[in-house]
Amino acid sequence: MIGPSVGLENFIFGSSRQALGRVGDVLRDLQGGTSFYGNKVIQGNGEVDHLIPWRCYPIDLGHNFVLAHASCNWSKRDFLAAPEYRDAWYEQNILTSQDVPH
Ligand SMILES: [Zn+2]
């Protein structure tokens, strides 16, 4: 879960592989094991993506992360996510935020 086991400082300062791996585990639970882009099941690790590209919003806060297939992540690259993904992000982060300790 997001909380004491991950630590806010990891979201803000740590973009290490290990920290991102733990974020990935949380996102996998949150997204039911599917890719944020396309909703297909992710086999293997997937990739943690910045929904809002790093160059636009260079802060590693948990709410800017989604889990996606490497291939989906690559096809999105640094472009802003399409509006339907923005809506899905809103659902995932705002509507479920009561269940996730901050
Ligand atoms: Zn995908």
Short mmCIF file of N, CA, C and O and ligand atoms in Angstrom, two decimals:
data_model
loop_
_atom_site.label_atom_id
_atom_site.label_comp_id
_atom_site.label_asym_id
_atom_site.label_seq_id
_atom_site.Cartn_x
_atom_site.Cartn_y
_atom_site.Cartn_z
N MET A 1 0.84 -1.20 0.00
CA MET A 1 0.00 0.00 0.00
C MET A 1 0.88 1.25 0.00
O MET A 1 2.00 1.24 0.47
N ILE A 2 0.31 2.34 -0.52
CA ILE A 2 0.96 3.64 -0.36
C ILE A 2 0.84 4.00 1.11
O ILE A 2 -0.21 3.87 1.70
N GLY A 3 1.94 4.42 1.73
CA GLY A 3 1.89 4.72 3.16
C GLY A 3 3.24 4.45 3.76
O GLY A 3 4.25 4.62 3.09
N PRO A 4 3.25 4.03 5.02
CA PRO A 4 4.53 3.88 5.72
C PRO A 4 5.51 2.95 5.01
O PRO A 4 6.71 3.18 5.05
N SER A 5 5.03 1.90 4.34
CA SER A 5 5.94 0.93 3.74
C SER A 5 6.66 1.53 2.53
O SER A 5 7.74 1.08 2.18
N VAL A 6 6.09 2.51 1.88
CA VAL A 6 6.73 3.13 0.72
C VAL A 6 7.39 4.43 1.14
O VAL A 6 8.57 4.65 0.88
N GLY A 7 6.66 5.29 1.81
CA GLY A 7 7.25 6.52 2.31
C GLY A 7 7.13 7.65 1.32
O GLY A 7 7.48 7.50 0.16
N LEU A 8 6.68 8.76 1.81
CA LEU A 8 6.48 9.92 0.93
C LEU A 8 7.79 10.36 0.30
O LEU A 8 7.83 10.78 -0.85
N GLU A 9 8.88 10.24 1.05
CA GLU A 9 10.16 10.71 0.51
C GLU A 9 10.56 9.93 -0.74
O GLU A 9 11.25 10.45 -1.60
N ASN A 10 10.11 8.69 -0.83
CA ASN A 10 10.41 7.91 -2.04
C ASN A 10 9.67 8.46 -3.24
O ASN A 10 10.17 8.45 -4.36
N PHE A 11 8.45 8.92 -3.01
CA PHE A 11 7.69 9.49 -4.13
C PHE A 11 8.30 10.80 -4.58
O PHE A 11 8.31 11.14 -5.74
N ILE A 12 8.80 11.56 -3.63
CA ILE A 12 9.29 12.89 -3.97
C ILE A 12 10.72 12.85 -4.47
O ILE A 12 11.05 13.45 -5.48
N PHE A 13 11.58 12.10 -3.80
CA PHE A 13 13.01 12.14 -4.13
C PHE A 13 13.51 10.90 -4.85
O PHE A 13 14.51 10.94 -5.53
N GLY A 14 12.84 9.78 -4.65
CA GLY A 14 13.39 8.55 -5.17
C GLY A 14 12.72 8.13 -6.46
O GLY A 14 11.57 7.77 -6.47
N SER A 15 13.45 8.18 -7.56
CA SER A 15 12.92 7.54 -8.75
C SER A 15 13.79 6.33 -9.04
O SER A 15 13.97 5.94 -10.17
N SER A 16 14.35 5.74 -7.98
CA SER A 16 15.17 4.55 -8.15
C SER A 16 14.32 3.38 -8.63
O SER A 16 13.10 3.37 -8.44
N ARG A 17 14.93 2.44 -9.27
CA ARG A 17 14.24 1.24 -9.75
C ARG A 17 13.44 0.57 -8.62
O ARG A 17 12.33 0.14 -8.81
N GLN A 18 14.07 0.50 -7.45
CA GLN A 18 13.42 -0.20 -6.34
C GLN A 18 12.14 0.52 -5.91
O GLN A 18 11.11 -0.10 -5.72
N ALA A 19 12.23 1.85 -5.79
CA ALA A 19 11.06 2.62 -5.40
C ALA A 19 9.97 2.49 -6.45
O ALA A 19 8.80 2.29 -6.12
N LEU A 20 10.35 2.56 -7.72
CA LEU A 20 9.36 2.43 -8.78
C LEU A 20 8.75 1.04 -8.81
O LEU A 20 7.58 0.89 -9.11
N GLY A 21 9.54 0.04 -8.46
CA GLY A 21 9.03 -1.32 -8.38
C GLY A 21 7.92 -1.44 -7.35
O GLY A 21 6.90 -2.07 -7.59
N ARG A 22 8.11 -0.79 -6.21
CA ARG A 22 7.08 -0.83 -5.17
C ARG A 22 5.85 -0.03 -5.59
O ARG A 22 4.73 -0.44 -5.32
N VAL A 23 6.06 1.08 -6.26
CA VAL A 23 4.94 1.85 -6.79
C VAL A 23 4.17 0.98 -7.78
O VAL A 23 2.94 0.94 -7.78
N GLY A 24 4.91 0.24 -8.59
CA GLY A 24 4.30 -0.67 -9.57
C GLY A 24 3.39 -1.69 -8.92
O GLY A 24 2.31 -1.98 -9.43
N ASP A 25 3.82 -2.24 -7.78
CA ASP A 25 2.99 -3.21 -7.06
C ASP A 25 1.67 -2.59 -6.61
O ASP A 25 0.61 -3.21 -6.71
N VAL A 26 1.75 -1.36 -6.11
CA VAL A 26 0.55 -0.67 -5.67
C VAL A 26 -0.38 -0.42 -6.85
O VAL A 26 -1.59 -0.66 -6.79
N LEU A 27 0.22 0.06 -7.94
CA LEU A 27 -0.58 0.36 -9.13
C LEU A 27 -1.21 -0.90 -9.72
O LEU A 27 -2.34 -0.86 -10.20
N ARG A 28 -0.48 -2.00 -9.66
CA ARG A 28 -1.01 -3.26 -10.18
C ARG A 28 -2.30 -3.64 -9.44
O ARG A 28 -3.29 -4.03 -10.05
N ASP A 29 -2.28 -3.49 -8.11
CA ASP A 29 -3.47 -3.75 -7.31
C ASP A 29 -4.60 -2.81 -7.70
O ASP A 29 -5.73 -3.22 -7.91
N LEU A 30 -4.25 -1.54 -7.78
CA LEU A 30 -5.22 -0.49 -8.06
C LEU A 30 -5.88 -0.69 -9.42
O LEU A 30 -7.07 -0.45 -9.61
N GLN A 31 -5.10 -1.15 -10.40
CA GLN A 31 -5.59 -1.28 -11.77
C GLN A 31 -6.03 -2.71 -12.08
O GLN A 31 -6.30 -3.03 -13.24
N GLY A 32 -6.10 -3.55 -11.07
CA GLY A 32 -6.56 -4.91 -11.28
C GLY A 32 -5.67 -5.71 -12.20
O GLY A 32 -6.13 -6.60 -12.92
N GLY A 33 -4.37 -5.40 -12.22
CA GLY A 33 -3.42 -6.18 -13.02
C GLY A 33 -3.40 -5.83 -14.50
O GLY A 33 -2.75 -6.50 -15.29
N THR A 34 -4.12 -4.77 -14.87
CA THR A 34 -4.20 -4.42 -16.29
C THR A 34 -3.41 -3.15 -16.60
O THR A 34 -3.09 -2.38 -15.71
N SER A 35 -3.14 -2.96 -17.88
CA SER A 35 -2.42 -1.77 -18.36
C SER A 35 -3.34 -0.55 -18.29
O SER A 35 -4.52 -0.65 -18.62
N PHE A 36 -2.78 0.58 -17.87
CA PHE A 36 -3.58 1.81 -17.82
C PHE A 36 -4.06 2.19 -19.22
O PHE A 36 -5.12 2.76 -19.39
N TYR A 37 -3.23 1.89 -20.22
CA TYR A 37 -3.59 2.20 -21.60
C TYR A 37 -4.12 0.96 -22.28
O TYR A 37 -3.35 0.10 -22.68
N GLY A 38 -5.40 0.81 -22.37
CA GLY A 38 -5.98 -0.31 -23.11
C GLY A 38 -6.59 -1.40 -22.25
O GLY A 38 -7.28 -2.27 -22.76
N ASN A 39 -6.34 -1.37 -20.95
CA ASN A 39 -6.99 -2.29 -20.02
C ASN A 39 -6.73 -3.77 -20.28
O ASN A 39 -7.53 -4.61 -19.90
N LYS A 40 -5.63 -4.10 -20.97
CA LYS A 40 -5.29 -5.52 -21.12
C LYS A 40 -4.35 -5.94 -19.99
O LYS A 40 -3.57 -5.13 -19.49
N VAL A 41 -4.44 -7.22 -19.63
CA VAL A 41 -3.64 -7.74 -18.53
C VAL A 41 -2.14 -7.61 -18.85
O VAL A 41 -1.72 -7.86 -19.97
N ILE A 42 -1.38 -7.19 -17.86
CA ILE A 42 0.07 -7.08 -18.02
C ILE A 42 0.72 -8.38 -17.56
O ILE A 42 0.60 -8.77 -16.41
N GLN A 43 1.40 -9.05 -18.49
CA GLN A 43 2.22 -10.20 -18.13
C GLN A 43 3.60 -9.66 -17.78
O GLN A 43 4.10 -8.81 -18.47
N GLY A 44 4.19 -10.16 -16.70
CA GLY A 44 5.49 -9.63 -16.32
C GLY A 44 5.34 -8.33 -15.55
O GLY A 44 4.30 -8.07 -14.95
N ASN A 45 6.38 -7.51 -15.60
CA ASN A 45 6.45 -6.37 -14.70
C ASN A 45 5.69 -5.13 -15.17
O ASN A 45 5.22 -4.35 -14.36
N GLY A 46 5.58 -4.93 -16.46
CA GLY A 46 5.04 -3.67 -16.94
C GLY A 46 5.98 -2.53 -16.64
O GLY A 46 7.09 -2.74 -16.15
N GLU A 47 5.54 -1.32 -16.96
CA GLU A 47 6.38 -0.15 -16.71
C GLU A 47 5.57 0.91 -15.98
O GLU A 47 4.41 1.13 -16.29
N VAL A 48 6.23 1.54 -15.01
CA VAL A 48 5.60 2.67 -14.32
C VAL A 48 5.81 3.90 -15.19
O VAL A 48 6.93 4.22 -15.58
N ASP A 49 4.71 4.56 -15.53
CA ASP A 49 4.77 5.71 -16.43
C ASP A 49 4.32 6.96 -15.70
O ASP A 49 3.49 6.90 -14.81
N HIS A 50 4.92 8.08 -16.08
CA HIS A 50 4.41 9.37 -15.62
C HIS A 50 3.24 9.75 -16.52
O HIS A 50 3.43 9.95 -17.72
N LEU A 51 2.04 9.83 -15.96
CA LEU A 51 0.88 10.18 -16.77
C LEU A 51 1.08 11.56 -17.38
O LEU A 51 0.88 11.75 -18.58
N ILE A 52 1.44 12.51 -16.56
CA ILE A 52 1.82 13.83 -17.07
C ILE A 52 3.33 13.78 -17.26
O ILE A 52 4.06 13.48 -16.33
N PRO A 53 3.82 14.00 -18.49
CA PRO A 53 5.25 13.80 -18.76
C PRO A 53 6.15 14.57 -17.80
O PRO A 53 5.83 15.67 -17.37
N TRP A 54 7.26 13.93 -17.50
CA TRP A 54 8.21 14.47 -16.53
C TRP A 54 8.61 15.90 -16.88
O TRP A 54 8.74 16.76 -16.02
N ARG A 55 8.78 16.18 -18.18
CA ARG A 55 9.25 17.50 -18.57
C ARG A 55 8.20 18.58 -18.28
O ARG A 55 8.52 19.76 -18.17
N CYS A 56 6.92 18.18 -18.15
CA CYS A 56 5.85 19.13 -17.85
C CYS A 56 5.62 19.26 -16.35
O CYS A 56 5.12 20.26 -15.87
N TYR A 57 5.94 18.21 -15.63
CA TYR A 57 5.54 18.15 -14.22
C TYR A 57 6.57 17.30 -13.49
O TYR A 57 6.33 16.15 -13.18
N PRO A 58 7.76 17.88 -13.25
CA PRO A 58 8.89 17.07 -12.75
C PRO A 58 8.84 16.81 -11.25
O PRO A 58 9.79 17.08 -10.54
N ILE A 59 7.74 16.26 -10.78
CA ILE A 59 7.62 15.91 -9.37
C ILE A 59 7.11 14.48 -9.30
O ILE A 59 6.08 14.17 -9.88
N ASP A 60 7.85 13.62 -8.61
CA ASP A 60 7.46 12.22 -8.52
C ASP A 60 6.44 11.99 -7.42
O ASP A 60 6.73 11.36 -6.41
N LEU A 61 5.24 12.48 -7.63
CA LEU A 61 4.19 12.19 -6.67
C LEU A 61 3.41 10.97 -7.14
O LEU A 61 3.26 10.76 -8.34
N GLY A 62 2.94 10.19 -6.18
CA GLY A 62 2.28 8.93 -6.51
C GLY A 62 1.13 9.08 -7.47
O GLY A 62 0.91 8.23 -8.33
N HIS A 63 0.42 10.19 -7.38
CA HIS A 63 -0.77 10.33 -8.22
C HIS A 63 -0.42 10.58 -9.68
O HIS A 63 -1.30 10.58 -10.52
N ASN A 64 0.84 10.80 -9.98
CA ASN A 64 1.22 10.98 -11.39
C ASN A 64 1.70 9.68 -12.04
O ASN A 64 2.13 9.69 -13.17
N PHE A 65 1.63 8.58 -11.31
CA PHE A 65 2.10 7.31 -11.85
C PHE A 65 0.96 6.42 -12.31
O PHE A 65 -0.08 6.34 -11.66
N VAL A 66 1.17 5.75 -13.42
CA VAL A 66 0.27 4.67 -13.84
C VAL A 66 1.13 3.48 -14.27
O VAL A 66 2.31 3.64 -14.59
N LEU A 67 0.55 2.30 -14.27
CA LEU A 67 1.27 1.11 -14.72
C LEU A 67 0.76 0.73 -16.11
O LEU A 67 -0.44 0.71 -16.36
N ALA A 68 1.70 0.47 -17.02
CA ALA A 68 1.32 0.18 -18.41
C ALA A 68 2.27 -0.85 -19.00
O ALA A 68 3.35 -1.09 -18.47
N HIS A 69 1.85 -1.48 -20.11
CA HIS A 69 2.77 -2.30 -20.89
C HIS A 69 3.92 -1.41 -21.37
O HIS A 69 3.69 -0.23 -21.69
N ALA A 70 5.09 -1.98 -21.49
CA ALA A 70 6.21 -1.23 -22.05
C ALA A 70 5.85 -0.69 -23.43
O ALA A 70 6.15 0.45 -23.77
N SER A 71 5.16 -1.51 -24.23
CA SER A 71 4.82 -1.09 -25.60
C SER A 71 3.84 0.08 -25.60
O SER A 71 3.97 1.01 -26.40
N CYS A 72 2.86 0.06 -24.69
CA CYS A 72 1.91 1.18 -24.60
C CYS A 72 2.63 2.44 -24.13
O CYS A 72 2.39 3.53 -24.63
N ASN A 73 3.51 2.25 -23.18
CA ASN A 73 4.27 3.37 -22.64
C ASN A 73 5.11 4.02 -23.75
O ASN A 73 5.16 5.23 -23.89
N TRP A 74 5.72 3.18 -24.59
CA TRP A 74 6.55 3.70 -25.68
C TRP A 74 5.72 4.41 -26.71
O TRP A 74 6.15 5.42 -27.27
N SER A 75 4.53 3.91 -27.02
CA SER A 75 3.74 4.57 -28.05
C SER A 75 3.20 5.91 -27.54
O SER A 75 2.93 6.81 -28.32
N LYS A 76 3.06 6.04 -26.22
CA LYS A 76 2.63 7.33 -25.66
C LYS A 76 3.81 8.30 -25.59
O LYS A 76 3.67 9.47 -25.86
N ARG A 77 5.00 7.77 -25.24
CA ARG A 77 6.19 8.57 -25.05
C ARG A 77 5.93 9.80 -24.22
O ARG A 77 5.35 9.72 -23.15
N ASP A 78 6.32 10.96 -24.72
CA ASP A 78 6.24 12.15 -23.90
C ASP A 78 5.03 13.03 -24.19
O ASP A 78 4.98 14.17 -23.79
N PHE A 79 4.07 12.49 -24.91
CA PHE A 79 2.89 13.28 -25.20
C PHE A 79 1.92 13.21 -24.03
O PHE A 79 1.86 12.22 -23.30
N LEU A 80 1.18 14.25 -23.87
CA LEU A 80 0.16 14.23 -22.83
C LEU A 80 -0.86 13.14 -23.15
O LEU A 80 -1.20 12.91 -24.31
N ALA A 81 -1.32 12.48 -22.11
CA ALA A 81 -2.28 11.40 -22.29
C ALA A 81 -3.58 11.94 -22.87
O ALA A 81 -4.00 13.06 -22.60
N ALA A 82 -4.22 11.12 -23.69
CA ALA A 82 -5.49 11.49 -24.31
C ALA A 82 -6.56 11.72 -23.23
O ALA A 82 -6.47 11.17 -22.14
N PRO A 83 -7.58 12.50 -23.56
CA PRO A 83 -8.61 12.85 -22.56
C PRO A 83 -9.26 11.65 -21.90
O PRO A 83 -9.54 11.68 -20.70
N GLU A 84 -9.47 10.55 -22.65
CA GLU A 84 -10.11 9.40 -22.01
C GLU A 84 -9.23 8.80 -20.92
O GLU A 84 -9.72 8.27 -19.94
N TYR A 85 -7.92 8.93 -21.08
CA TYR A 85 -7.02 8.43 -20.05
C TYR A 85 -7.02 9.36 -18.84
O TYR A 85 -6.88 8.93 -17.71
N ARG A 86 -7.17 10.65 -19.13
CA ARG A 86 -7.27 11.60 -18.04
C ARG A 86 -8.49 11.27 -17.18
O ARG A 86 -8.42 11.30 -15.96
N ASP A 87 -9.59 10.92 -17.82
CA ASP A 87 -10.79 10.55 -17.07
C ASP A 87 -10.57 9.28 -16.26
O ASP A 87 -10.99 9.18 -15.12
N ALA A 88 -9.91 8.30 -16.86
CA ALA A 88 -9.61 7.05 -16.16
C ALA A 88 -8.69 7.30 -14.97
O ALA A 88 -8.85 6.72 -13.90
N TRP A 89 -7.73 8.20 -15.19
CA TRP A 89 -6.82 8.56 -14.10
C TRP A 89 -7.61 9.19 -12.96
O TRP A 89 -7.40 8.87 -11.79
N TYR A 90 -8.55 10.07 -13.32
CA TYR A 90 -9.38 10.73 -12.30
C TYR A 90 -10.13 9.69 -11.49
O TYR A 90 -10.14 9.73 -10.26
N GLU A 91 -10.73 8.73 -12.18
CA GLU A 91 -11.46 7.67 -11.49
C GLU A 91 -10.55 6.89 -10.55
O GLU A 91 -10.89 6.61 -9.41
N GLN A 92 -9.37 6.53 -11.07
CA GLN A 92 -8.46 5.70 -10.29
C GLN A 92 -7.95 6.42 -9.05
O GLN A 92 -7.84 5.84 -7.98
N ASN A 93 -7.66 7.71 -9.19
CA ASN A 93 -6.99 8.42 -8.10
C ASN A 93 -7.92 9.22 -7.20
O ASN A 93 -7.71 9.26 -6.00
N ILE A 94 -8.90 9.84 -7.77
CA ILE A 94 -9.78 10.67 -6.95
C ILE A 94 -10.89 9.84 -6.35
O ILE A 94 -11.13 9.87 -5.15
N LEU A 95 -11.55 9.05 -7.17
CA LEU A 95 -12.72 8.31 -6.69
C LEU A 95 -12.34 7.17 -5.77
O LEU A 95 -13.14 6.76 -4.94
N THR A 96 -11.11 6.66 -5.88
CA THR A 96 -10.70 5.57 -5.00
C THR A 96 -9.85 6.07 -3.85
O THR A 96 -9.38 5.28 -3.05
N SER A 97 -9.63 7.37 -3.76
CA SER A 97 -8.64 7.87 -2.79
C SER A 97 -9.08 7.66 -1.34
O SER A 97 -8.26 7.66 -0.46
N GLN A 98 -10.38 7.47 -1.12
CA GLN A 98 -10.83 7.19 0.25
C GLN A 98 -10.24 5.87 0.76
O GLN A 98 -10.04 5.70 1.95
N ASP A 99 -9.98 4.93 -0.17
CA ASP A 99 -9.50 3.61 0.23
C ASP A 99 -7.99 3.57 0.39
O ASP A 99 -7.47 2.62 0.93
N VAL A 100 -7.28 4.58 -0.14
CA VAL A 100 -5.83 4.54 -0.14
C VAL A 100 -5.28 5.52 0.89
O VAL A 100 -5.49 6.71 0.75
N PRO A 101 -4.62 5.04 1.93
CA PRO A 101 -4.04 5.96 2.91
C PRO A 101 -2.95 6.83 2.27
O PRO A 101 -2.19 6.36 1.45
N HIS A 102 -2.91 8.09 2.61
CA HIS A 102 -1.93 9.02 2.05
C HIS A 102 -0.85 9.34 3.07
O HIS A 102 -1.14 9.47 4.23
ZN ZN B 1 -1.09 -1.71 -22.50
#
